[in-house]
Tab-separated table of C-alpha atoms in Angstrom:
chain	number	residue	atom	x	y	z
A	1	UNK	CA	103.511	49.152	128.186
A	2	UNK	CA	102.188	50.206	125.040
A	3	UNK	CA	99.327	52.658	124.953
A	4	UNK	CA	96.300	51.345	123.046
A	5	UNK	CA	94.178	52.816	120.421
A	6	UNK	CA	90.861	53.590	121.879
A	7	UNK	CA	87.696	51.754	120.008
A	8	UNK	CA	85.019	53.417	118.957
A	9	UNK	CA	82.513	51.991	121.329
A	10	UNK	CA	85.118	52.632	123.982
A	11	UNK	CA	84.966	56.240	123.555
A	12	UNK	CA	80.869	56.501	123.714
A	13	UNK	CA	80.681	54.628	126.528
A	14	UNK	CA	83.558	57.107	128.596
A	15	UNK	CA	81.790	60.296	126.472
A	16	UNK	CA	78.518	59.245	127.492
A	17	UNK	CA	79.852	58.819	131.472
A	18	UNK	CA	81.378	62.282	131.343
A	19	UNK	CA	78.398	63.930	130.216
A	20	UNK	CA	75.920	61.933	132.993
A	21	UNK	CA	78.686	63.097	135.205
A	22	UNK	CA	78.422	66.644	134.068
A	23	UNK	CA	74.574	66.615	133.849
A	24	UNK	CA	74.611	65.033	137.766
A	25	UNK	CA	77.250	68.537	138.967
A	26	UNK	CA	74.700	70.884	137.344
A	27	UNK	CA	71.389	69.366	138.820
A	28	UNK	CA	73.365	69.445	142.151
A	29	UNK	CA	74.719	73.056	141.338
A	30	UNK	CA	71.213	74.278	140.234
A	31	UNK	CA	70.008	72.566	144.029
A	32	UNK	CA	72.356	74.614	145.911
A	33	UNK	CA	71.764	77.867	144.096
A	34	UNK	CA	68.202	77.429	145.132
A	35	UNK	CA	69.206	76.449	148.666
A	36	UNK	CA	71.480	79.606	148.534
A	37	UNK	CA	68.616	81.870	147.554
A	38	UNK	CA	66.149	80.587	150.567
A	39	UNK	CA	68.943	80.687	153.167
A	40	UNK	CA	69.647	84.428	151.969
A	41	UNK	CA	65.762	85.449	152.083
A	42	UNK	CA	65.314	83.814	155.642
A	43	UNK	CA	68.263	85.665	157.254
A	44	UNK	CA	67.627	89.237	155.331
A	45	UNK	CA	63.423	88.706	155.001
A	46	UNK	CA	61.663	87.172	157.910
A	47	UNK	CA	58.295	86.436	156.678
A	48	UNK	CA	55.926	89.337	157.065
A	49	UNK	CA	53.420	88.936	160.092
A	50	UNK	CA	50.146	90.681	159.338
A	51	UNK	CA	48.380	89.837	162.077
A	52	UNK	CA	47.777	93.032	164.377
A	53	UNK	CA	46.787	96.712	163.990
A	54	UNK	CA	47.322	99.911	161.763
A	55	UNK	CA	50.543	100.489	163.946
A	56	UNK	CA	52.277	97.321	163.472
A	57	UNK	CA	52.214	97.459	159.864
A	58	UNK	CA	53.300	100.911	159.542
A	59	UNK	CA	56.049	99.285	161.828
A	60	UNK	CA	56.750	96.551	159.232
A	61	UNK	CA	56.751	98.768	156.454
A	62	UNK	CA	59.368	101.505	158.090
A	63	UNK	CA	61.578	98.191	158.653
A	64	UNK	CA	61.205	96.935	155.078
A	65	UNK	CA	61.901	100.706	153.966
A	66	UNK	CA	65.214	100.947	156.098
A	67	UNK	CA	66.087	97.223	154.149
A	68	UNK	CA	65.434	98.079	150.920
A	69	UNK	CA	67.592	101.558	151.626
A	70	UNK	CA	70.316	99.310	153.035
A	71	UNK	CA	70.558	96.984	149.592
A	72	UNK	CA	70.144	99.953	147.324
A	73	UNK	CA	73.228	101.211	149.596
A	74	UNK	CA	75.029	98.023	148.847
A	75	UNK	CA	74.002	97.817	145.124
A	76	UNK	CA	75.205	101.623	144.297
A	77	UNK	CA	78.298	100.027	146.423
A	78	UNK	CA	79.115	97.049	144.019
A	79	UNK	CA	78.768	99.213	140.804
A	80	UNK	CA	80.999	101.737	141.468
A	81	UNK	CA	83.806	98.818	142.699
A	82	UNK	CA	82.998	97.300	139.440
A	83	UNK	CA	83.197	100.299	137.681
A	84	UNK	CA	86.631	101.132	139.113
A	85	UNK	CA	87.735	97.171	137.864
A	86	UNK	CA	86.247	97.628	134.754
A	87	UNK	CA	88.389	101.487	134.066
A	88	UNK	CA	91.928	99.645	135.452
A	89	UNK	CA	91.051	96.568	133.316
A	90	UNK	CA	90.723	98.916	130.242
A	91	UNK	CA	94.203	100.961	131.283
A	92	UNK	CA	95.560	97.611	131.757
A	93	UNK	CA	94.423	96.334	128.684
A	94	UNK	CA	96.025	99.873	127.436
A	95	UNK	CA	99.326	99.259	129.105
A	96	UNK	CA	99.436	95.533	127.152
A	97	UNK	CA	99.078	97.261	124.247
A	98	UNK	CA	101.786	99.384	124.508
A	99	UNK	CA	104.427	97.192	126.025
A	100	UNK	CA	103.452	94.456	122.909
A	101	UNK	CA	103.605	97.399	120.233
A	102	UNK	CA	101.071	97.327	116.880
A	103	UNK	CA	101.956	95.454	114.717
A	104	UNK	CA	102.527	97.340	111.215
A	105	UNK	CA	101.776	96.525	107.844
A	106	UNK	CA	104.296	96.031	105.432
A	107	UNK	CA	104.789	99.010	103.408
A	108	UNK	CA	104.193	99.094	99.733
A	109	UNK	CA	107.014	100.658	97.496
A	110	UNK	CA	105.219	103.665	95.689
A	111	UNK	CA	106.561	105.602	93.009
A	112	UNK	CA	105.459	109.476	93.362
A	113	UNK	CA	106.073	113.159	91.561
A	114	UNK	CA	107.739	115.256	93.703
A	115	UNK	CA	104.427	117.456	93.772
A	116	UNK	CA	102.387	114.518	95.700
A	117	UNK	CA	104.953	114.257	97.837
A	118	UNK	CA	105.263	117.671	99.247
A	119	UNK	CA	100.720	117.123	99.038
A	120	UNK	CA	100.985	114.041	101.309
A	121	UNK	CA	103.567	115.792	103.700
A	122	UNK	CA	101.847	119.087	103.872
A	123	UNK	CA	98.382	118.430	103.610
A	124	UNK	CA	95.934	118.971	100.668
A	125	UNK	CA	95.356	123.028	101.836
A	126	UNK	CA	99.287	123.388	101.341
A	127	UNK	CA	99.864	122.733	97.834
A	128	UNK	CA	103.052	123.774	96.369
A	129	UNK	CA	103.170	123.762	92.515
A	130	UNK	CA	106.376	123.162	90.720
A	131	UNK	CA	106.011	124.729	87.152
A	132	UNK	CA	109.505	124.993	86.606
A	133	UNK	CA	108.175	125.245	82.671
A	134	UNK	CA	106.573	128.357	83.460
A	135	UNK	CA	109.606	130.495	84.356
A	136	UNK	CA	111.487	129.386	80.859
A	137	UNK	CA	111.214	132.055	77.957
A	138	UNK	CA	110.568	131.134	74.587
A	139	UNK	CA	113.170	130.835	72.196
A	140	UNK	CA	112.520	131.484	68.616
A	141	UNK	CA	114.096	129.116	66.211
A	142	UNK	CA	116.679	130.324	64.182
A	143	UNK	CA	115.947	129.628	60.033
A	144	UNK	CA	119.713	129.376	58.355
A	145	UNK	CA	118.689	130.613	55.286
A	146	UNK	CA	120.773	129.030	52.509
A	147	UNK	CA	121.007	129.464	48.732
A	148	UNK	CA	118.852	126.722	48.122
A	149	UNK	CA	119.468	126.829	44.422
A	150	UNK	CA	122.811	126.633	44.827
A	151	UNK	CA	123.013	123.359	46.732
A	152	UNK	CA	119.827	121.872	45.730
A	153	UNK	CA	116.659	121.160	48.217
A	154	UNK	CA	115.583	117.597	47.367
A	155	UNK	CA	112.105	118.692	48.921
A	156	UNK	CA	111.817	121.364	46.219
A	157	UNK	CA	112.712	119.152	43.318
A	158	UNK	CA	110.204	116.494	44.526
A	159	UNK	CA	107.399	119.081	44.692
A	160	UNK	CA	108.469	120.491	41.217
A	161	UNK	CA	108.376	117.082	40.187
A	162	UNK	CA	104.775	116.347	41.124
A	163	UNK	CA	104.166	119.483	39.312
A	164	UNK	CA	105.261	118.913	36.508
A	165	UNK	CA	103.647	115.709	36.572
A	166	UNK	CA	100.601	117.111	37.349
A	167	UNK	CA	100.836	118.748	34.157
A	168	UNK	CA	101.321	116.348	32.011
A	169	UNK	CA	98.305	114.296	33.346
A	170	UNK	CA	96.304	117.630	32.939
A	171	UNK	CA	96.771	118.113	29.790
């Protein structure tokens, strides 16, 4: 059998149903919660009979004192048990961690001098310089002096040139 393409009409109508279902389980859930709460105050409150003398309510207020001891017993109780789930749920939560491992970023290649290096791998208070420049001693150039007449500087016959000219234009 082939399956059929629901209309659009189709689908209201069994949206619509499901939500008057839904709305009918939470009118009948909000019923019994009520229900719940008057059951529970019947069996742990009896209603209070003030009928009677100065001695019968000091009687019905030791008995509401001993109740109201007993819940407080009960609440103090339920929060440390829920305290205790909620610290084993966090070392749980812990443990996943660990077993599933973070996750890390791809790295990004970065170029660096050896001197940010040894600052990223020693901290900023360790610095280590490396002026290798420093240590070097100057050297002094050596001028080979050379009969320059002799051979003939091209630099010095240009500049005797421009004198020359110079002196032409001069006078």
């Amino acid at each position: 059998m082939s399956e059929k393409k629901l209309t659009s009409s189709r689908r209201h109508h069994l949206k619509s149903l499901i939500l008057q279902i839904a709305a009918t389980w939470l009118e009948q859930e909000k019923k019994d919660v009520i229900a719940a709460k008057e059951a529970y105050m019947s069996e742990h409150c009896p209603p209070a009979d003030l009928s009677g003398d100065q001695a019968t309510l000091m009687e019905t207020c030791k008995k509401l004192q001993a109740l109201i001891d007993k819940i407080d017993e009960e609440r103090y109780d339920l929060e440390a048990k829920v305290g205790k789930a909620d610290k084993e749920i966090e070392d749980l939560k812990i443990k996943v961690v660990d077993l599933a491992g973070v996750k890390k970023p791809a790295l990004k290649k970065v170029r660096m001098s050896a001197d940010a290096m040894l600052k990223a791998l020693l901290g900023s208070k360790h610095t280590v310089n490396m002026d290798l420049r420093a240590n070097l001693k100057q050297v002094k150039k050596e001028v080979k002096e050379e009969p320059t007449e002799a051979i003939g500087d091209w630099r010095k016959n240009i500049e005797d040139k421009a004198d020359r000219k110079k002196m032409f234009e001069s006078a």
